[in-house]
CSV table of C-alpha atoms in Angstrom, one decimal:
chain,number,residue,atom,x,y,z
A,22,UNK,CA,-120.7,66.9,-105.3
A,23,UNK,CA,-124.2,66.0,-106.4
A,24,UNK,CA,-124.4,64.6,-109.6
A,25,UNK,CA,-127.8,63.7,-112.0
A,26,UNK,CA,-128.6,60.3,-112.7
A,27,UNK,CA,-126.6,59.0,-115.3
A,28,UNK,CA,-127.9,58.5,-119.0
A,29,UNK,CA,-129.7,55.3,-119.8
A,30,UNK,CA,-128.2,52.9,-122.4
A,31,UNK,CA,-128.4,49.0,-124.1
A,32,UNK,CA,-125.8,46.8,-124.7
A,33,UNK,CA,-126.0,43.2,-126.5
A,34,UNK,CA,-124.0,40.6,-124.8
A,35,UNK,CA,-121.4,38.8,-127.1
A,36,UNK,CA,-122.6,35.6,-127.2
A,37,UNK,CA,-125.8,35.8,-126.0
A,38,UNK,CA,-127.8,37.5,-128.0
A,39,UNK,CA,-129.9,39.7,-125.2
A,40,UNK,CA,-129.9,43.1,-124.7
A,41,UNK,CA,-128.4,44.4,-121.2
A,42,UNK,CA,-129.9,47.9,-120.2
A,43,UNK,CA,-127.5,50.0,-118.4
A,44,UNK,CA,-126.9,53.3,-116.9
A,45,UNK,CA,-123.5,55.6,-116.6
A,46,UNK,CA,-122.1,58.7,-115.0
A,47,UNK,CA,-119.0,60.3,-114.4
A,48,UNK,CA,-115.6,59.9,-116.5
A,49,UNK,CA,-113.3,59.3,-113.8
A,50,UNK,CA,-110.7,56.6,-114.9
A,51,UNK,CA,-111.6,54.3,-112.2
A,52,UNK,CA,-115.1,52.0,-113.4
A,53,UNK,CA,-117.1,51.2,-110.2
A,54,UNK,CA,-119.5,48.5,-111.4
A,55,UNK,CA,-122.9,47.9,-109.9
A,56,UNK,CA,-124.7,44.4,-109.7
A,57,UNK,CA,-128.3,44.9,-107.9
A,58,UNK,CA,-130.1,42.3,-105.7
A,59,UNK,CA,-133.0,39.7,-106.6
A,60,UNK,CA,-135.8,42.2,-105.6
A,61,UNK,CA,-133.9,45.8,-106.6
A,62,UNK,CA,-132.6,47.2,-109.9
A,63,UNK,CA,-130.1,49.9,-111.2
A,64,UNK,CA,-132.5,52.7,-110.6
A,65,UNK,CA,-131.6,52.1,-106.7
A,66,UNK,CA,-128.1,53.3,-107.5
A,67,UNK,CA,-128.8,56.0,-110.1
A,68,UNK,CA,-131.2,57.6,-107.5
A,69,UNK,CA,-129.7,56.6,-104.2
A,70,UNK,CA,-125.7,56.6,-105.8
A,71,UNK,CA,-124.5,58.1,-108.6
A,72,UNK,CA,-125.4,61.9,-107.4
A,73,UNK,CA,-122.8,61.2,-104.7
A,74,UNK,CA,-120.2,60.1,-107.6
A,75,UNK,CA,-116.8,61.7,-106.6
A,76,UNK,CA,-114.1,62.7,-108.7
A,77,UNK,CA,-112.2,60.4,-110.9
A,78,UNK,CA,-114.7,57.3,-111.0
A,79,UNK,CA,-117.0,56.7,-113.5
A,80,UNK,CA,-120.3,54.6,-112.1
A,81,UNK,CA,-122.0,51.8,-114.3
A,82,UNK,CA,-125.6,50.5,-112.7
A,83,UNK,CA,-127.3,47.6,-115.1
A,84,UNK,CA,-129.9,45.5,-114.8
A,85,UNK,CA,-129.7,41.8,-114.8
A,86,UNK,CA,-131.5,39.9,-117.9
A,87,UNK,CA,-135.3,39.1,-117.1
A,88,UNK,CA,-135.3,42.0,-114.2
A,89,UNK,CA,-135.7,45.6,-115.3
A,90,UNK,CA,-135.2,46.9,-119.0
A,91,UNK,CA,-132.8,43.6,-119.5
A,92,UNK,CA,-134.0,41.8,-121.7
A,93,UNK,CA,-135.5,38.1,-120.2
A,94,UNK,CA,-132.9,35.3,-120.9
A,95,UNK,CA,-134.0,32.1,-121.8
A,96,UNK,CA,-131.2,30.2,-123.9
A,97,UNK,CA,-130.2,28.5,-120.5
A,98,UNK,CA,-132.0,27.9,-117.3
A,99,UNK,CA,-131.4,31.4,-115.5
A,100,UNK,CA,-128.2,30.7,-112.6
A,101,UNK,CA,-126.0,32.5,-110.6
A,102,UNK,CA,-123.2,30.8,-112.8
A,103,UNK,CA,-124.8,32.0,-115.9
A,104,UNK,CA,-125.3,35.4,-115.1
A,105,UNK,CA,-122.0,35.2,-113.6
A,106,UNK,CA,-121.0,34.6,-117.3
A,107,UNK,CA,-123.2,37.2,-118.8
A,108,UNK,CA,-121.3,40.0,-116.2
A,109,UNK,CA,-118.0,39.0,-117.4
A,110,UNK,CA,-119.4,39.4,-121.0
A,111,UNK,CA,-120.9,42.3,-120.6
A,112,UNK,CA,-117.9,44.1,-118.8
A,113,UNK,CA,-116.0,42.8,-121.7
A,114,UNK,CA,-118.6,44.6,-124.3
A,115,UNK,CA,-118.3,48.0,-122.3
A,116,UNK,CA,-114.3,47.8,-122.6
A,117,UNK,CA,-113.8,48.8,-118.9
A,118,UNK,CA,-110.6,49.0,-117.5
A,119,UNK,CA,-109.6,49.5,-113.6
A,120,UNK,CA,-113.0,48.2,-112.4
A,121,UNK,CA,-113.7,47.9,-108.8
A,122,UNK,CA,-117.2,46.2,-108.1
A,123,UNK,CA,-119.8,46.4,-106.0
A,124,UNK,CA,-122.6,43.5,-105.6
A,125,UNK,CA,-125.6,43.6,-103.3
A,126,UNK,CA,-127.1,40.8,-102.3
A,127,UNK,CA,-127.6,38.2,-105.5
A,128,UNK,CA,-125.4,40.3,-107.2
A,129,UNK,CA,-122.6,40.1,-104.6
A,130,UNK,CA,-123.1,36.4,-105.4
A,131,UNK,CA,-122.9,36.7,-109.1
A,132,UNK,CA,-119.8,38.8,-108.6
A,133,UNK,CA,-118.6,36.6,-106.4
A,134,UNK,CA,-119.0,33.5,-108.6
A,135,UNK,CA,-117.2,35.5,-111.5
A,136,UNK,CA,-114.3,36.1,-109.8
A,137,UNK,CA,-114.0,32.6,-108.5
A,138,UNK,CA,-113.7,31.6,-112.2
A,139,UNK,CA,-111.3,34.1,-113.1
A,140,UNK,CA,-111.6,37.6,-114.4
A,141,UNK,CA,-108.9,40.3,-115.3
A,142,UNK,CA,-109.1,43.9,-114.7
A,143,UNK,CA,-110.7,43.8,-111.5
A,144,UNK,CA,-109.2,45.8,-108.5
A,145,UNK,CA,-111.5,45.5,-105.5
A,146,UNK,CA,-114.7,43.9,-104.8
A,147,UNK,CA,-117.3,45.0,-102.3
A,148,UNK,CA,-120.1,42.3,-101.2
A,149,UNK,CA,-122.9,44.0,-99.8
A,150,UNK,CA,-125.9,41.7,-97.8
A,151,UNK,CA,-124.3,38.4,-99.7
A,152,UNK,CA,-124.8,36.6,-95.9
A,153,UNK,CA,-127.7,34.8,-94.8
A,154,UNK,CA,-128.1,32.8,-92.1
A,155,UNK,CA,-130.0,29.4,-91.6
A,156,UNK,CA,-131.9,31.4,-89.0
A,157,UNK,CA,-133.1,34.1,-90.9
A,158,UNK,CA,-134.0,31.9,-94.0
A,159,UNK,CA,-136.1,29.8,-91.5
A,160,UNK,CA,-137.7,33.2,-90.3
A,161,UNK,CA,-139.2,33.6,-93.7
A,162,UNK,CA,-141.8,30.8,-92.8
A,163,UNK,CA,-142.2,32.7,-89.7
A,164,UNK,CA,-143.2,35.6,-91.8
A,165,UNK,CA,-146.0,34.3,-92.9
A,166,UNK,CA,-147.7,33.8,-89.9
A,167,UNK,CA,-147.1,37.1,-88.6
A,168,UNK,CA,-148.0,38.8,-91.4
A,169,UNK,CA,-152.0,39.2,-90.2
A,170,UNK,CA,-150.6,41.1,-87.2
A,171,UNK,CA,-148.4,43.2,-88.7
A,172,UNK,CA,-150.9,44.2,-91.2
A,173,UNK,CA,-153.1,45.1,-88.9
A,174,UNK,CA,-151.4,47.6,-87.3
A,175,UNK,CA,-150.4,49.0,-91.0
A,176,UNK,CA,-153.2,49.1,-93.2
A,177,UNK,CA,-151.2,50.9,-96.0
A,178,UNK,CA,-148.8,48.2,-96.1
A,179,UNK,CA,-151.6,45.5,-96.4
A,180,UNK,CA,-152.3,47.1,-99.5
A,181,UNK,CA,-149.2,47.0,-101.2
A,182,UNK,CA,-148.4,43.8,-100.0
A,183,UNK,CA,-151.6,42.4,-101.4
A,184,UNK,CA,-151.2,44.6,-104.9
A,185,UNK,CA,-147.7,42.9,-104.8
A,186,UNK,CA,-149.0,39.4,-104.4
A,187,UNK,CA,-152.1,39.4,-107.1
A,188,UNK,CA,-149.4,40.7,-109.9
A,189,UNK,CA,-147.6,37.7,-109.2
A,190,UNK,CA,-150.9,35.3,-109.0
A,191,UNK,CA,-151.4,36.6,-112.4
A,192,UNK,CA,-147.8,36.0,-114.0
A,193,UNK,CA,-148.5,32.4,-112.7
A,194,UNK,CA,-146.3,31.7,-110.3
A,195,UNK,CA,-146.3,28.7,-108.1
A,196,UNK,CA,-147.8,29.1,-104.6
A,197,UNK,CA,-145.1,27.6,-102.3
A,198,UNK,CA,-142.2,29.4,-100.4
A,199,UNK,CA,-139.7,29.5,-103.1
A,200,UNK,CA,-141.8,31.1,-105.9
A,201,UNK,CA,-143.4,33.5,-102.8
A,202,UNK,CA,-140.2,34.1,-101.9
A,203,UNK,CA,-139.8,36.1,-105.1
A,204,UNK,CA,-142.4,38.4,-104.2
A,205,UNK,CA,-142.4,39.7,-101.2
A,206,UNK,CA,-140.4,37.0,-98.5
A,207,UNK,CA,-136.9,38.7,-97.9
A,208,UNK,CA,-139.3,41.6,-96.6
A,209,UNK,CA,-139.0,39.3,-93.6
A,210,UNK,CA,-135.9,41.0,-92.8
A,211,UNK,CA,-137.3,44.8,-92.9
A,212,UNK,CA,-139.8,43.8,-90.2
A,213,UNK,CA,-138.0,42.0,-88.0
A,214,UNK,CA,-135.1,44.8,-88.1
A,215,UNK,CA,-137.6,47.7,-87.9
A,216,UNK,CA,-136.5,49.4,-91.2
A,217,UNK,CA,-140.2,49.4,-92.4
A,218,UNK,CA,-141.6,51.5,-89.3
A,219,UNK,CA,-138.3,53.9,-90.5
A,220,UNK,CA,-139.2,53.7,-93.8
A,221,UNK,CA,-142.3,52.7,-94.8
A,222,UNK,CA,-142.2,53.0,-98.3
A,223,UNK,CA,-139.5,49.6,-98.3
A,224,UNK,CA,-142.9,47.4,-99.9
A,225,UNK,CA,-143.5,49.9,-102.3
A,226,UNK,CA,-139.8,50.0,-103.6
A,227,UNK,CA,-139.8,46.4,-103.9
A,228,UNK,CA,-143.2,46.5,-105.6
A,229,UNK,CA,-141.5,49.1,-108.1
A,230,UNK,CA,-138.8,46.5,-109.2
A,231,UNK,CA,-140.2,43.3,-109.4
A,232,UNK,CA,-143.7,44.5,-111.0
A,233,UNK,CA,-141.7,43.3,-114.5
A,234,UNK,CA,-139.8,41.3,-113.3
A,235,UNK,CA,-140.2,37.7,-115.4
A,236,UNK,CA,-141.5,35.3,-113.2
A,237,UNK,CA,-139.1,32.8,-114.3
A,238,UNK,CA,-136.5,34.5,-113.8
A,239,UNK,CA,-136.9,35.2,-110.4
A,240,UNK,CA,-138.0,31.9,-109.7
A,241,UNK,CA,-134.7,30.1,-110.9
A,242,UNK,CA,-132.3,32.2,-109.5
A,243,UNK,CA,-134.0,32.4,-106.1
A,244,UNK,CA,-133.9,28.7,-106.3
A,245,UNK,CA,-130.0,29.1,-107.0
A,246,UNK,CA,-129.4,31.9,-104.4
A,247,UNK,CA,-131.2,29.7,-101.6
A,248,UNK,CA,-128.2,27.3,-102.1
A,249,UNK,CA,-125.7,29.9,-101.4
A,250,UNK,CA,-126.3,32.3,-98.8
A,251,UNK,CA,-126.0,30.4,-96.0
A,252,UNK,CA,-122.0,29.9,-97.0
A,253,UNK,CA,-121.2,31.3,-100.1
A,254,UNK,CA,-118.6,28.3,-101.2
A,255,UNK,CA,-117.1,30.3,-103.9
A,256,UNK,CA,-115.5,33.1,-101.4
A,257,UNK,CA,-112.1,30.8,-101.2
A,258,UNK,CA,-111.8,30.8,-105.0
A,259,UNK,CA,-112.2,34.6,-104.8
A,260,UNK,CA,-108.4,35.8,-105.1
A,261,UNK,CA,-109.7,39.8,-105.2
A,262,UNK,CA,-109.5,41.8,-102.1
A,263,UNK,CA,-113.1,42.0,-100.6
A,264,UNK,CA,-115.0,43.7,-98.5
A,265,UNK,CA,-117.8,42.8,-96.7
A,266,UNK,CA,-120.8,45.0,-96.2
A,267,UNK,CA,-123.4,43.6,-93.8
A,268,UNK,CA,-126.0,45.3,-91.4
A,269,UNK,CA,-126.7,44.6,-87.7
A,270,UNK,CA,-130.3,43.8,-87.1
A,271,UNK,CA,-131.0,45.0,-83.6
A,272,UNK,CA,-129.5,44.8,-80.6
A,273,UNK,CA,-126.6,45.0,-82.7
A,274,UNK,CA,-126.1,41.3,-83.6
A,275,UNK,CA,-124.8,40.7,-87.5
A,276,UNK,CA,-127.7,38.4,-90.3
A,277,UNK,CA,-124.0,36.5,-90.2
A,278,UNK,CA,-120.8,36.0,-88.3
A,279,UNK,CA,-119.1,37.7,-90.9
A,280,UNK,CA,-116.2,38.9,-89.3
A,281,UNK,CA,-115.1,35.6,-88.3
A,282,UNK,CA,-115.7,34.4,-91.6
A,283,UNK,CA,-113.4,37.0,-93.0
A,284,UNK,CA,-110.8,35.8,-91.3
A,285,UNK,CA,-110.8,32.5,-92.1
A,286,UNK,CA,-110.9,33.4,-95.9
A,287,UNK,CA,-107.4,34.9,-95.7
A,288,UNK,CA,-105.3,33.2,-97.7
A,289,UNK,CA,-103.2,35.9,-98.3
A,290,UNK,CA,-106.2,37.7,-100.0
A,291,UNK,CA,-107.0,41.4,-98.1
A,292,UNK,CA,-110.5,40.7,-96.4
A,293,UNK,CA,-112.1,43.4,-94.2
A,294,UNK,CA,-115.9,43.8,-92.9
A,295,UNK,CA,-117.7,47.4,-92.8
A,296,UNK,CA,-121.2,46.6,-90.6
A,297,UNK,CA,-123.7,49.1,-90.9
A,298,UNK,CA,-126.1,49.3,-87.4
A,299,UNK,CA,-129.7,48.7,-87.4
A,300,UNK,CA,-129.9,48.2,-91.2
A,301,UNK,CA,-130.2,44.6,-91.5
A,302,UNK,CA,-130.2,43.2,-95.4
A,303,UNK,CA,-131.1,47.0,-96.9
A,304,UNK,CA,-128.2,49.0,-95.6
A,305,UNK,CA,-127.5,49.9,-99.3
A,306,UNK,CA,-131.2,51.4,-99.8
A,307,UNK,CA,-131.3,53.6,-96.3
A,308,UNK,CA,-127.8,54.3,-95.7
A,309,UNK,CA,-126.5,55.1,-99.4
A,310,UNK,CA,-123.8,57.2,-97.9
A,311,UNK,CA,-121.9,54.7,-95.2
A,312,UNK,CA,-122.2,52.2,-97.7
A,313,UNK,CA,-121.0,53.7,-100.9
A,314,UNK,CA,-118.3,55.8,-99.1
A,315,UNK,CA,-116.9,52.6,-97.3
A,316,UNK,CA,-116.6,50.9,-100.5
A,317,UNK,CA,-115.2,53.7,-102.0
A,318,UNK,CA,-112.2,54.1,-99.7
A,319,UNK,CA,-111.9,50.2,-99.5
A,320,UNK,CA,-111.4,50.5,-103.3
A,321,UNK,CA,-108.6,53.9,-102.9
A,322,UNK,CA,-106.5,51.6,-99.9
A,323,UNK,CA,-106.6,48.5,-102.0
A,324,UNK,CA,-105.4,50.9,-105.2
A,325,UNK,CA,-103.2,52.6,-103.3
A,326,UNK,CA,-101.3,49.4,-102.3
């Protein structure tokens, strides 16, 4: 059943004093939570999400503080442990109940983090792209370097790429591979799996969500997030049952061994993996469908239970 795309909303977070911008739909009892990446926002799942809502779940996208609408938060240095506290808050302002969340990329890790410190009312949690590897962060070097070739051969994309990169010259930021990073380095990954050739407007959606995006922000938290991907050390703290959403960069091999890391995060805790072929780190943007409707019957098996 196709839905619209929810209706647009702000919330101030107890505490904080910074406005949250959010989006709902649906009034199913069950709250399924969405916590966007680094370089995304909530409009990926209000376009690419909530018209697939299903019956009796209610979807809440929101933008994290200093990306998007959000206001920019600057009583702390921005972290995944503070935003981690600004999700429980503002989870807590909106009064949901039966929630069942799902984080892509940064925001698996901010979920993640949250539940390693303890929140109630959570069911389920579904971690999309939280893994990557040493390899691939060392890749992003690589990047660089290929970058005259590749643009070559795809003229548009030079343009967008070098659009991208001036806005960011102009906010400031610094020019080594952290703060670069925040523009347009986990790209890296689209090339190397092939999505941009598929879909070759990838740059241009990344443009779309980091064009306001305060340079700060993005700076810190990248900072953070290179910390934690290679093994997120919060997972064994994490007493939720989780599922693991990763993509297989061609010929079939995973960004992480994520199946044997399931396993070994057990501890009586339910743990299952859902890999999504040739995607690589944007399964959630090109294949909206496998992901959402594997995290929607990992959430309806772990209810069920």
């Amino acid at each position: 059943m196709e839905k619209e795309s929810g209706q647009k909303y702000e919330v101030c977070i107890p505490g904080e004093d910074i406005f949250v911008s959010y989006a709902q739909v649906g009034d199913g009892p069950v709250n399924v939570v969405f916590g966007h990446g680094l370089y995304d926002g909530m409009d990926t799942f209000r376009e690419r999400y909530f018209r697939l809502l299903p019956e009796g779940y209610k979807f809440t996208a929101f933008n994290w503080p200093g990306l998007g609408a959000s206001e920019v938060y600057r009583k702390h240095k921005p972290s995944i442990r503070q935003y981690a506290d600004i999700a429980r808050s503002f989870l807590t302002a909106l009064g949901l109940t039966r929630i069942c969340l799902f984080g892509s990329s940064m925001g698996a890790h901010i979920f993640a983090q949250m539940l390693a410190d303890g929140v109630g009312e959570v069911e389920a949690f579904a971690a999309q792209g939280m893994f990557y590897s040493s390899e691939r962060l060392a890749e992003h070097s690589a990047f660089f370097k290929k970058a005259r070739e590749i643009f070559s051969k795809h003229p548009h994309v030079a343009r967008v790429f070098l659009r991208l990169r001036c806005e960011y010259r102009k906010k400031a930021m610094r020019e080594d591979v952290k703060s670069v990073l925040a523009a347009y380095g986990l790209l890296a990954n689209a090339f190397e799996a092939g999505s941009l050739h598929a879909h070759p407007d990838l740059i241009s959606l990344a443009y779309r969500h980091v064009k306001d995006a305060d340079p700060r922000t993005i700076r810190h938290l990248m900072e953070d997030l290179l910390l934690r991907v290679s093994m997120p050390e919060v997972l064994p703290y994490v007493k939720t049952p989780t599922l693991f959403i990763e993509g297989a960069d061609p010929p079939g091999r995973s960004a992480f061994d994520v199946r044997g890391l399931a396993g070994l995060l057990q501890n009586g805790v339910e743990r299952e993996v859902c890999i999504v072929p040739e995607m690589g780190h944007y399964a959630h943007l090109f294949r909206p469908e496998t992901v959402l409707f594997s995290a929607l019957q990992f959430f309806s098996t772990v209810r069920r239970a």
